[in-house]
Structures are given as structure tokens and as C-alpha cells.
Tab-separated table of N, CA and C in Angstrom:
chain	number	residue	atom	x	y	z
A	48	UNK	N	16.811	-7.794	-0.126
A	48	UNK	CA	15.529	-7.164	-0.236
A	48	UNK	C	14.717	-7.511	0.995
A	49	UNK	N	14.067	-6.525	1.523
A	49	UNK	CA	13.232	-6.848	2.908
A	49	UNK	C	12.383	-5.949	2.803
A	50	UNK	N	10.859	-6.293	3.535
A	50	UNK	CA	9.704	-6.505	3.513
A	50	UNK	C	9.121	-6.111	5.054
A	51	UNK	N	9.142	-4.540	5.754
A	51	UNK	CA	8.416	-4.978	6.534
A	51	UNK	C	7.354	-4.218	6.853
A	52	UNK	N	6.049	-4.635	7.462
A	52	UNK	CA	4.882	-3.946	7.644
A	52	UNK	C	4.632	-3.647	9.074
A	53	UNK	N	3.900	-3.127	9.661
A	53	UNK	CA	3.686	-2.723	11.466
A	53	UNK	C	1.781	-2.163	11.015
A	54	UNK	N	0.918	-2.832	11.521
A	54	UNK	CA	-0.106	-2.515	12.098
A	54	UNK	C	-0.555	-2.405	13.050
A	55	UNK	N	-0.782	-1.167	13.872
A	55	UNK	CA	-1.448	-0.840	14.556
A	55	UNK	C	-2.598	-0.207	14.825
A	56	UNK	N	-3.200	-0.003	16.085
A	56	UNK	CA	-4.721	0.634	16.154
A	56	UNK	C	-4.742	1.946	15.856
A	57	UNK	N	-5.541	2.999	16.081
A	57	UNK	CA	-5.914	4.112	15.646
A	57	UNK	C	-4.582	4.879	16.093
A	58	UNK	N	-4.424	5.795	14.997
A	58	UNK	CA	-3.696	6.749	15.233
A	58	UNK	C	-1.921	6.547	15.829
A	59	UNK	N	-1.299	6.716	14.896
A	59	UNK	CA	0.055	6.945	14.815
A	59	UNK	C	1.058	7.670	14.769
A	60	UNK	N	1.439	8.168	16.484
A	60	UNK	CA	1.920	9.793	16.215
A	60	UNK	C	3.037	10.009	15.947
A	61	UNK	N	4.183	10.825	15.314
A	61	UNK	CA	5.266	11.207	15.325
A	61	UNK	C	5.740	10.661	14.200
A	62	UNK	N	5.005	10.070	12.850
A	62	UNK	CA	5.346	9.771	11.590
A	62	UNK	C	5.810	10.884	10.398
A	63	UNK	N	6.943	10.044	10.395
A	63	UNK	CA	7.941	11.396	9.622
A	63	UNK	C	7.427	10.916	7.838
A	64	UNK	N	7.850	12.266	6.877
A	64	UNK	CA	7.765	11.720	5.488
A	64	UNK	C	8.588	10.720	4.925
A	65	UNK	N	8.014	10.618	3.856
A	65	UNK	CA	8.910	9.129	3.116
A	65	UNK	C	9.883	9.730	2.247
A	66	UNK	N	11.188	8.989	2.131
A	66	UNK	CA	12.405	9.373	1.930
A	66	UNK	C	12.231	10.774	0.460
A	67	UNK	N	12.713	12.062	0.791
A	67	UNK	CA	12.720	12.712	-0.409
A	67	UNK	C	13.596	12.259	-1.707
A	68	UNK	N	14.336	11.457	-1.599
A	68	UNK	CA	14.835	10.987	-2.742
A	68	UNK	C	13.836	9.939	-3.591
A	69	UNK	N	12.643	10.015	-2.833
A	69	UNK	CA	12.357	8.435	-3.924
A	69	UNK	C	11.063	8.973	-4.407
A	70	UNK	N	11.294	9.495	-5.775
A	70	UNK	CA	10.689	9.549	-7.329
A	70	UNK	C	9.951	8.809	-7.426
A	71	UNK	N	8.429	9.119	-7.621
A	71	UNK	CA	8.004	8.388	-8.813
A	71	UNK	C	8.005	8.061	-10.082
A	72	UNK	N	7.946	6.496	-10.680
A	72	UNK	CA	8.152	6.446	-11.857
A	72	UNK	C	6.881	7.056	-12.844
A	73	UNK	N	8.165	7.989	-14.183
A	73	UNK	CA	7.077	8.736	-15.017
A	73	UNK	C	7.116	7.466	-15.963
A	74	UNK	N	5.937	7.570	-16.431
A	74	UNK	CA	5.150	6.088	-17.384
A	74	UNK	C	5.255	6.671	-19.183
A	75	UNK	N	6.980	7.070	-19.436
A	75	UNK	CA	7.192	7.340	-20.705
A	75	UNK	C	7.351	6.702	-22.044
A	76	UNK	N	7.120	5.497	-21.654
A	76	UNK	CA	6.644	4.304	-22.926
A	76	UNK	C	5.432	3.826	-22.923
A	77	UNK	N	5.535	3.409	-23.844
A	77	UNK	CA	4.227	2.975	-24.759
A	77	UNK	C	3.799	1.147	-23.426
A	78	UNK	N	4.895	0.758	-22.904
A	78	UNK	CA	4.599	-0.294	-22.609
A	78	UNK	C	4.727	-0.180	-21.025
A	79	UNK	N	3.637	-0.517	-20.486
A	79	UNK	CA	3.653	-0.557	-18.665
A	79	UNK	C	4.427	-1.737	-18.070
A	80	UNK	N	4.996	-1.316	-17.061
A	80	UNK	CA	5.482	-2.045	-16.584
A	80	UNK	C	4.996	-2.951	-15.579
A	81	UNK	N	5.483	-4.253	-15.682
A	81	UNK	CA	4.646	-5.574	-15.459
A	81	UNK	C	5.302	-5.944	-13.825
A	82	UNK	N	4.273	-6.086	-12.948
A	82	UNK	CA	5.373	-6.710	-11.340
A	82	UNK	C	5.810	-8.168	-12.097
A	83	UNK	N	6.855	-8.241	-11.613
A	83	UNK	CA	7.019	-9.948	-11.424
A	83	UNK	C	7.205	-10.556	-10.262
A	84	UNK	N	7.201	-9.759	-9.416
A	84	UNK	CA	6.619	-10.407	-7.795
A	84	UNK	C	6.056	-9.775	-6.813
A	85	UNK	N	5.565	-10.328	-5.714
A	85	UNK	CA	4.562	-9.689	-4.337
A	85	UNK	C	5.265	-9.926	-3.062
A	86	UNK	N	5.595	-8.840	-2.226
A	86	UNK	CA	6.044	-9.432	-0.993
A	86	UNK	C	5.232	-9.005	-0.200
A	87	UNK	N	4.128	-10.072	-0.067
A	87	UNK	CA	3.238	-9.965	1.102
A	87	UNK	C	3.468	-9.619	2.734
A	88	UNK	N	2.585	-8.786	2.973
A	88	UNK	CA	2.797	-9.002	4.868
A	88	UNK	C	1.973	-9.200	5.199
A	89	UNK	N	1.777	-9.433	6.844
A	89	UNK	CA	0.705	-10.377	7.395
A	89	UNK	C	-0.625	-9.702	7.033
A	90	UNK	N	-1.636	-10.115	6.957
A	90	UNK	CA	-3.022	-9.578	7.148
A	90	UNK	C	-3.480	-9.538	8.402
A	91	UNK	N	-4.715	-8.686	8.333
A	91	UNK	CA	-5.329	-8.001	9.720
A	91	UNK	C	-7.002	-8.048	9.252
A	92	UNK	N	-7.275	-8.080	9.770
A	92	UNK	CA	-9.444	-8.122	10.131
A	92	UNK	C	-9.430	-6.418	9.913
A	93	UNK	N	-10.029	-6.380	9.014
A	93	UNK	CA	-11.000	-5.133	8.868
A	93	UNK	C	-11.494	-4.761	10.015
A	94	UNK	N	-11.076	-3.779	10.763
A	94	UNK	CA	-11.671	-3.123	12.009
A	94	UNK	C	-13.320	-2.933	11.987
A	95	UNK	N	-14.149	-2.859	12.777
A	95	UNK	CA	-15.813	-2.361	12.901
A	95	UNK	C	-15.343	-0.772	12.211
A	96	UNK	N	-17.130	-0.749	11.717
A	96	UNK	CA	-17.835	0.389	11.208
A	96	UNK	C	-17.315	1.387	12.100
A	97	UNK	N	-16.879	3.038	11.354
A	97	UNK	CA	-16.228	4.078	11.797
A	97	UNK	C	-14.642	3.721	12.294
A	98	UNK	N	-14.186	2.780	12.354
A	98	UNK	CA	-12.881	2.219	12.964
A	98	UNK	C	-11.507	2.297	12.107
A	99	UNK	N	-10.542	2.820	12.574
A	99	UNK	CA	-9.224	2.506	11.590
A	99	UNK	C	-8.273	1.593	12.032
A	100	UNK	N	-7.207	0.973	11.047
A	100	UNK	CA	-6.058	0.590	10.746
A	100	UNK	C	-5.165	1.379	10.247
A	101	UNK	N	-3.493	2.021	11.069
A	101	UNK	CA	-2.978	2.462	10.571
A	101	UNK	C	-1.822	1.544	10.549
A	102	UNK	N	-1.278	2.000	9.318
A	102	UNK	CA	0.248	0.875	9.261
A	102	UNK	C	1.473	1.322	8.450
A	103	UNK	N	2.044	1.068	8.357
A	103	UNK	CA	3.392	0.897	7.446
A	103	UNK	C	3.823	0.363	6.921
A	104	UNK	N	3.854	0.525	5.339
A	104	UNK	CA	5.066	-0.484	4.418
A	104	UNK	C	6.227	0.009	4.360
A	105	UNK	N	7.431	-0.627	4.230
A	105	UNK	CA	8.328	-0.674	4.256
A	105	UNK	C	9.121	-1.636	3.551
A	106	UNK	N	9.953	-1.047	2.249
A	106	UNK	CA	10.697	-1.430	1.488
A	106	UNK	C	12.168	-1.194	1.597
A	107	UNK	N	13.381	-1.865	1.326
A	107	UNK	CA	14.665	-1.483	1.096
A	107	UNK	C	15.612	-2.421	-0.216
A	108	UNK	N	15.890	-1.429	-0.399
A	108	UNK	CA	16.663	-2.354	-1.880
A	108	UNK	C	18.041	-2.473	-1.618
A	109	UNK	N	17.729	-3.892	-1.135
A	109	UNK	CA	19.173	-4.512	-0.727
A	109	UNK	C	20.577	-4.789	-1.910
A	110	UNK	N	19.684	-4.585	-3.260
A	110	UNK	CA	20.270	-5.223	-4.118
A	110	UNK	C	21.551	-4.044	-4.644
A	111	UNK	N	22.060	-4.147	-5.880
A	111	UNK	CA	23.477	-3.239	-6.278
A	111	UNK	C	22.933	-2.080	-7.934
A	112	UNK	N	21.555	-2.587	-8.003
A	112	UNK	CA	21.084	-1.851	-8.941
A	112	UNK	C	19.460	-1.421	-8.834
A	113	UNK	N	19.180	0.043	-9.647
A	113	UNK	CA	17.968	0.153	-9.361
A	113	UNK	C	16.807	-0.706	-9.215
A	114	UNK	N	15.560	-0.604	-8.436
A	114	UNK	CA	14.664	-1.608	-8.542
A	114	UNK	C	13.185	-0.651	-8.275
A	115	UNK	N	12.702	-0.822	-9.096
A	115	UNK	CA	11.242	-0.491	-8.911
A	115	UNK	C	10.215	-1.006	-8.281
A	116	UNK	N	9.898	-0.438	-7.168
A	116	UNK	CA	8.572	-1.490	-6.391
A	116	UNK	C	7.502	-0.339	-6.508
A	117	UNK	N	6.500	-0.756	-5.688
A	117	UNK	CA	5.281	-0.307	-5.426
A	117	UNK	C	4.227	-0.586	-4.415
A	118	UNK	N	4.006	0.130	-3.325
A	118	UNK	CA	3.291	-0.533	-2.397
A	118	UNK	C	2.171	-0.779	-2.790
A	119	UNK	N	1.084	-1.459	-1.929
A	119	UNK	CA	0.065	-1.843	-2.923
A	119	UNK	C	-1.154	-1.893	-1.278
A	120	UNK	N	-2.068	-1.864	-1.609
A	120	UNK	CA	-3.172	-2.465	0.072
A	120	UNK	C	-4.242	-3.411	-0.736
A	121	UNK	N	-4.412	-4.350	-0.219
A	121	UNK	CA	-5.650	-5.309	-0.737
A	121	UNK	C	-6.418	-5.341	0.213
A	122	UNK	N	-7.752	-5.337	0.338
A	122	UNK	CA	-8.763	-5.274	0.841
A	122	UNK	C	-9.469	-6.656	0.636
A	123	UNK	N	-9.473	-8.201	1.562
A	123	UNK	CA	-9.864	-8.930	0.627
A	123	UNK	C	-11.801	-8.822	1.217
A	124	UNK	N	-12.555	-9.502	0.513
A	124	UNK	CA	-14.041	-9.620	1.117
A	124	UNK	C	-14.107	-11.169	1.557
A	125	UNK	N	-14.963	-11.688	2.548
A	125	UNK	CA	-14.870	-13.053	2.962
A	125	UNK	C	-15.457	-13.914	1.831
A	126	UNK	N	-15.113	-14.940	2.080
A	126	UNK	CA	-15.312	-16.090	0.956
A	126	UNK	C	-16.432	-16.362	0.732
A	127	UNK	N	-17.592	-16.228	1.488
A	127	UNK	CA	-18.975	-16.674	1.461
A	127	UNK	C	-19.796	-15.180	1.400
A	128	UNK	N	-18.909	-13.789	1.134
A	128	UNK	CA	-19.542	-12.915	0.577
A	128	UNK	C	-19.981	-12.144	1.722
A	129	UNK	N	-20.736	-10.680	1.737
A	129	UNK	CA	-21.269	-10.300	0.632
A	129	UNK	C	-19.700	-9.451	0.470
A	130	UNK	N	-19.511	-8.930	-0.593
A	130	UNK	CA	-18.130	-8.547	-1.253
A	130	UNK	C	-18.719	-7.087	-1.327
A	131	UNK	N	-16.760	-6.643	-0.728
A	131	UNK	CA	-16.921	-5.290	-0.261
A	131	UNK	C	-17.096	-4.205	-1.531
A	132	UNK	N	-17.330	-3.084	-1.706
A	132	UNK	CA	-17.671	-2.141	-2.645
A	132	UNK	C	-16.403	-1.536	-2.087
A	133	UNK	N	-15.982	-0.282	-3.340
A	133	UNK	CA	-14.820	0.391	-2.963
A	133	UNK	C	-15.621	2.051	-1.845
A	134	UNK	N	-16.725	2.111	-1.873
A	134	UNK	CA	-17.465	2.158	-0.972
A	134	UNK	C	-17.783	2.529	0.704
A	135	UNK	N	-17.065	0.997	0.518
A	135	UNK	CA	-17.316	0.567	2.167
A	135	UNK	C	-16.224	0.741	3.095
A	136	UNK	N	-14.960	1.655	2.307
A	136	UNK	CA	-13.470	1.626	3.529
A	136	UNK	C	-13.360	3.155	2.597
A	137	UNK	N	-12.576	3.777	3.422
A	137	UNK	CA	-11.405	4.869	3.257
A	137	UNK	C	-9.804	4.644	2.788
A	138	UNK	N	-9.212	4.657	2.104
A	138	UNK	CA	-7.272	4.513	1.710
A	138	UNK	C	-7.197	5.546	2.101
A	139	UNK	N	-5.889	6.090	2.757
A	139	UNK	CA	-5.626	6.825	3.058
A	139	UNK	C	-3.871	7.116	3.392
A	140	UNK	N	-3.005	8.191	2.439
A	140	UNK	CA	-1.530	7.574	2.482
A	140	UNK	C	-1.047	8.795	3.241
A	141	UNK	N	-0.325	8.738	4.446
A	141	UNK	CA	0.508	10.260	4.605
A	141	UNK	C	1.579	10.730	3.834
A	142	UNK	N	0.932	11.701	3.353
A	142	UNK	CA	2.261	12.643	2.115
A	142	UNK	C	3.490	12.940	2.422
A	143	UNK	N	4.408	13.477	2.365
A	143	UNK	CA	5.601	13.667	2.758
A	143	UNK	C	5.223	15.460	3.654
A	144	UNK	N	3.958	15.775	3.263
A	144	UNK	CA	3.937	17.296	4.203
A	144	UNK	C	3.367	16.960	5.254
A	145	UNK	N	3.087	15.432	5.501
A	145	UNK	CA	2.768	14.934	6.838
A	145	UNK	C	1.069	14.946	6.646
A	146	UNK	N	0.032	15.293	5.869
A	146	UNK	CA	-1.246	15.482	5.615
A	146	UNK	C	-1.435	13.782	4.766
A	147	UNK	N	-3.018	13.561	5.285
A	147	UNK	CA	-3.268	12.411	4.886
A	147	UNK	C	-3.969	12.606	3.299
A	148	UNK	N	-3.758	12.014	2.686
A	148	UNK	CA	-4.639	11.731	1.189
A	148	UNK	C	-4.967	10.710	0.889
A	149	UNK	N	-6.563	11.017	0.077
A	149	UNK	CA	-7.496	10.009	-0.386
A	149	UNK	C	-6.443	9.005	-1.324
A	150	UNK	N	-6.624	7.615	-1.133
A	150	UNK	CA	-5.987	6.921	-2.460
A	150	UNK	C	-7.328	6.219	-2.864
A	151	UNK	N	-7.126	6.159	-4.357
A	151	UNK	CA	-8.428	5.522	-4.731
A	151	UNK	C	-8.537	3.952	-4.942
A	152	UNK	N	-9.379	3.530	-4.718
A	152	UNK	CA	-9.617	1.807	-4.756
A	152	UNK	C	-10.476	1.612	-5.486
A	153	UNK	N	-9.470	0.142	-6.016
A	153	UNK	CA	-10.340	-0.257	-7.238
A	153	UNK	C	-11.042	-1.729	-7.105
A	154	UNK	N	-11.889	-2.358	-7.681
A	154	UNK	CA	-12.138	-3.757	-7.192
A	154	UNK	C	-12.520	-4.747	-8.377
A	155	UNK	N	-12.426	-6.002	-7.452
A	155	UNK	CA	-12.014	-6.760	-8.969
A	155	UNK	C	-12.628	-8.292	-8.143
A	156	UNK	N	-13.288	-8.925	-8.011
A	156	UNK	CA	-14.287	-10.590	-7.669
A	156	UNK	C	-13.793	-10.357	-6.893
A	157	UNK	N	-14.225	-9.272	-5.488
A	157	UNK	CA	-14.798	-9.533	-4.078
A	157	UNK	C	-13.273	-8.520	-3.997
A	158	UNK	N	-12.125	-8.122	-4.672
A	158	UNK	CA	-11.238	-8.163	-3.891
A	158	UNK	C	-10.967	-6.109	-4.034
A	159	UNK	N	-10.759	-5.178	-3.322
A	159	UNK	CA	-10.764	-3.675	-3.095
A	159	UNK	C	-8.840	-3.917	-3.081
A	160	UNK	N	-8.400	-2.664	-4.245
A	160	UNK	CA	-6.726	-2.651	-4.312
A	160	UNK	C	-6.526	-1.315	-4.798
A	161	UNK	N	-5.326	-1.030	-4.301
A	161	UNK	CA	-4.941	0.770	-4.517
A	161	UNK	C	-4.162	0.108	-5.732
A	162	UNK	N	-4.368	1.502	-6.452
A	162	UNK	CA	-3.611	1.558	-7.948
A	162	UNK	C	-2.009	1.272	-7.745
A	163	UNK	N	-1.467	0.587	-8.525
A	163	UNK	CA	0.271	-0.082	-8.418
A	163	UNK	C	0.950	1.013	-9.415
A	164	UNK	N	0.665	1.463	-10.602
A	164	UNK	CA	0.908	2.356	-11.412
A	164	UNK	C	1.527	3.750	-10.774
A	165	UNK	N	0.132	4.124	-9.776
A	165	UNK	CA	0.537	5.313	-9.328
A	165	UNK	C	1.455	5.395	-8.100
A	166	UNK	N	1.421	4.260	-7.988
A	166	UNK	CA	2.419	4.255	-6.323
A	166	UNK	C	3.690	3.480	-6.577
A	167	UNK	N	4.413	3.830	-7.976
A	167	UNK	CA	5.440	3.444	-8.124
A	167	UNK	C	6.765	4.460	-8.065
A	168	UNK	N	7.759	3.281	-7.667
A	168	UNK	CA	9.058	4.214	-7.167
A	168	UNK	C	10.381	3.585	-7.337
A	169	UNK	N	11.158	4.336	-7.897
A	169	UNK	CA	12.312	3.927	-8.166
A	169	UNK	C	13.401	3.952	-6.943
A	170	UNK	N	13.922	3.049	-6.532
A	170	UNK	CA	14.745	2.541	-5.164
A	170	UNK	C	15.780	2.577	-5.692
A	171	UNK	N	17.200	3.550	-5.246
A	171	UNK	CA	18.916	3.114	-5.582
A	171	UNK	C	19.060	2.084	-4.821
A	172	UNK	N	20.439	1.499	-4.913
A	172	UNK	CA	20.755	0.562	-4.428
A	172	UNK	C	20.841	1.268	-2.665
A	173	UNK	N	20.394	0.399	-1.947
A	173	UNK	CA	20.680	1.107	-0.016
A	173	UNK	C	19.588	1.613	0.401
A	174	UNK	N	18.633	2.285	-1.033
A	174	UNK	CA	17.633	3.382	-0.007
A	174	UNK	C	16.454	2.616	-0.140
A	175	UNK	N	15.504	3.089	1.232
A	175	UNK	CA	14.114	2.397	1.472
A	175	UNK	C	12.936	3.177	1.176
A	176	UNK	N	11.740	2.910	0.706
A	176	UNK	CA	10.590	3.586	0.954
A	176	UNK	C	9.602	2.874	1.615
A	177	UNK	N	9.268	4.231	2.686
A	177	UNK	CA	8.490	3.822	4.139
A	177	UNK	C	7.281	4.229	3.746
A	178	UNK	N	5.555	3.946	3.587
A	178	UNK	CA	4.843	4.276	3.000
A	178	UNK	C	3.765	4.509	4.693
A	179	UNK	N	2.975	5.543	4.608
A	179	UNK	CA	2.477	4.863	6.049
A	179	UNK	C	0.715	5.519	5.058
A	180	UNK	N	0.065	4.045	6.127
A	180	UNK	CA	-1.729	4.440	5.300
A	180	UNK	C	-2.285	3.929	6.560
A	181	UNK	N	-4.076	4.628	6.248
A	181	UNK	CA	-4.736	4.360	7.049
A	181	UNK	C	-5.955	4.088	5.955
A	182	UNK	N	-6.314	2.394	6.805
A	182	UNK	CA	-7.686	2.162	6.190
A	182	UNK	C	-9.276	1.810	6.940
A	183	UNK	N	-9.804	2.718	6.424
A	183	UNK	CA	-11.284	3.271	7.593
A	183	UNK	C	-12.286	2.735	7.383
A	184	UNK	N	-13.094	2.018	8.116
A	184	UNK	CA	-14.144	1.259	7.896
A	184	UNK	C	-15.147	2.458	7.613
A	185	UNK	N	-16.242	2.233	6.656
A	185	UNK	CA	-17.397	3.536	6.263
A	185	UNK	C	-18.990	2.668	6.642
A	186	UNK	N	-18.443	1.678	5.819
A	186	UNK	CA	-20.177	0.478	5.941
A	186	UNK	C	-20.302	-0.189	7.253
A	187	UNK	N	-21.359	-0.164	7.795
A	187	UNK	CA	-21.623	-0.895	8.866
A	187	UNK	C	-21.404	-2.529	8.277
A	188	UNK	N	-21.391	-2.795	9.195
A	188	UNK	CA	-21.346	-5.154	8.832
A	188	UNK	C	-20.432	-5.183	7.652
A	189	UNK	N	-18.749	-4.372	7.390
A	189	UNK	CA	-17.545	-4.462	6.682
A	189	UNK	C	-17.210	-5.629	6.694
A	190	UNK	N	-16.676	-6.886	6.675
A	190	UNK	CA	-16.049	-7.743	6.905
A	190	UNK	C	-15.040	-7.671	5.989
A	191	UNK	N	-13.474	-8.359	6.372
A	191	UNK	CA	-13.093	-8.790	5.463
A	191	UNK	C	-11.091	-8.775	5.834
A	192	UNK	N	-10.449	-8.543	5.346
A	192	UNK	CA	-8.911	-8.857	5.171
A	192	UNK	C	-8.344	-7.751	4.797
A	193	UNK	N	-7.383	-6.529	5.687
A	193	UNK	CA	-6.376	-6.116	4.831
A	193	UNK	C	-4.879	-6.691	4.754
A	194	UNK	N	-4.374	-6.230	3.514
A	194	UNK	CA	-3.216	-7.230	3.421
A	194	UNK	C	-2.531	-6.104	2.687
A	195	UNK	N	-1.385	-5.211	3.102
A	195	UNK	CA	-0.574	-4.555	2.552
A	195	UNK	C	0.998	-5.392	1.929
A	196	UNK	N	0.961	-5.063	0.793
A	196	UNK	CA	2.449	-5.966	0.408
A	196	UNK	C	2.914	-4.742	-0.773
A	197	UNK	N	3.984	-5.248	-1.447
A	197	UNK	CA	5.474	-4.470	-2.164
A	197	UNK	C	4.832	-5.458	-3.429
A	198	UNK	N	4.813	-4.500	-4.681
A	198	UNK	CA	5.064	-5.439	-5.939
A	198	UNK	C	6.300	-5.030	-6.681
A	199	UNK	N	7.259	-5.722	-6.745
A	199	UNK	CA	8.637	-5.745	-7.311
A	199	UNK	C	8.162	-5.809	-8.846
A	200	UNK	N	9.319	-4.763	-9.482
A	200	UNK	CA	9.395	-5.009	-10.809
A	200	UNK	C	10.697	-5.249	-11.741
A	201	UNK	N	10.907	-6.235	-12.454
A	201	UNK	CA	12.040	-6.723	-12.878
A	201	UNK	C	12.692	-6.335	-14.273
């Protein structure tokens, strides 16, 4: 199983869609499914007001049976505050028709996170999903941490 992310500055050209084989999971029981782990990648400083971060997650399922992950973006706010509103940044995921879309953020004691539910995907054994997002500063004086990682589900 490997884990990798690439951030760079504005604008990222020649990004292809994410693999057409990889389904999202439909949520046909009564009971959601729980991560039982995070594979973090490095964090980056919230760019200045009007400014982006574009990047890439990147998953591969090394393993011999299906595995469900989910990319995820955390937004953290600094420790001594003031804590970001969902507000104050843009999510933003490229679709597989190559067009960017709104993802919505949710927040929870200081911390801004894209929904795990909806950005889940079922991985065969060999194949990867490449996720690419951009996150846009809106509020002037933003501070704070993005941290894109994979939540594995077991």
C-alpha cells in the first residue's frame, strides 16, 4: 500500500482523469463504514488571501484483495486561533471530464474536512486512485495547515 501526495503552486497543466474503473462506494446498508486508518502526507501553509494550492493524492492497492479508501483534505486552523470557517477556503476536485468541482467542507474544533463518505472508492487488487484538488484561500488573514491523506477501510 503506498501513499503519495505532490503539492504544488498555482495551476497544474496536463492533468489527466482518475482511473475509469474506480467506483464509488454505494452506501447499501444500514451500517457505514468505519476507516480504521489514515495515511497522512506532508502538510503545507495555507497560501495568502485569493491564492491556491494544487495537489495530488494518490493511492494504490498493493494488497491481493479489494480495499476501500477515501481521500480526504484537512484544513487545520492554528493553535492559538482564530479558527477557520468553512467559509474562508475553496475545495476543489478535478472530475474525470477534466472540469473542477465544488467539494463541500465541513468543520469540527478549529479543524475544515471534505466529506470521507462521498469520496469513497473501491480499489482491485494493482489499481490506483489519483485524486487531484485545489484549495483557495477566500478570507483575508487565512492562516492555517493543509494536510491531504487516504482513510483506509478494513
Amino acid at each position: 500500500m503506498a501513499l503519495t501526495a505532490a503539492l504544488v503552486g498555482i495551476g497544474v497543466a496536463g492533468a489527466s482523469p482518475a482511473l475509469a474503473s474506480t467506483a464509488p462506494v454505494a452506501s447499501t446498508s444500514a451500517t457505514a463504514l468505519v476507516p480504521v486508518d489514515f495515511l497522512d502526507a506532508p502538510t503545507r501553509a495555507l497560501p495568502a488571501a485569493g491564492q491556491s494550492h494544487t495537489f495530488t493524492v494518490s493511492y494504490r492497492n498493493d494488497s491481493s484483495v479489494d480495499q476501500v479508501v477515501a481521500p480526504q483534505i484537512l484544513v487545520e486552523s492554528p493553535d492559538a486561533g482564530p479558527y477557520l470557517a468553512p467559509a474562508d477556503i475553496k475545495v476543489e476536485r478535478r472530475g474525470a471530464d477534466g472540469y473542477r468541482e465544488v467539494v463541500s467542507v465541513g468543520s469540527q474544533t478549529g479543524t475544515l474536512f471534505t466529506d470521507l463518505v462521498a469520496a469513497q472508492h473501491t480499489l482491485r487488487p494493482g489499481e490506483t486512485l489519483t485524486e487531484r484538488y485545489r484549495v483557495t484561500v477566500i478570507a483575508p488573514g487565512a492562516a492555517g495547515t493543509v494536510q491531504p491523506r487516504v482513510a483506509l477501510y478494513g
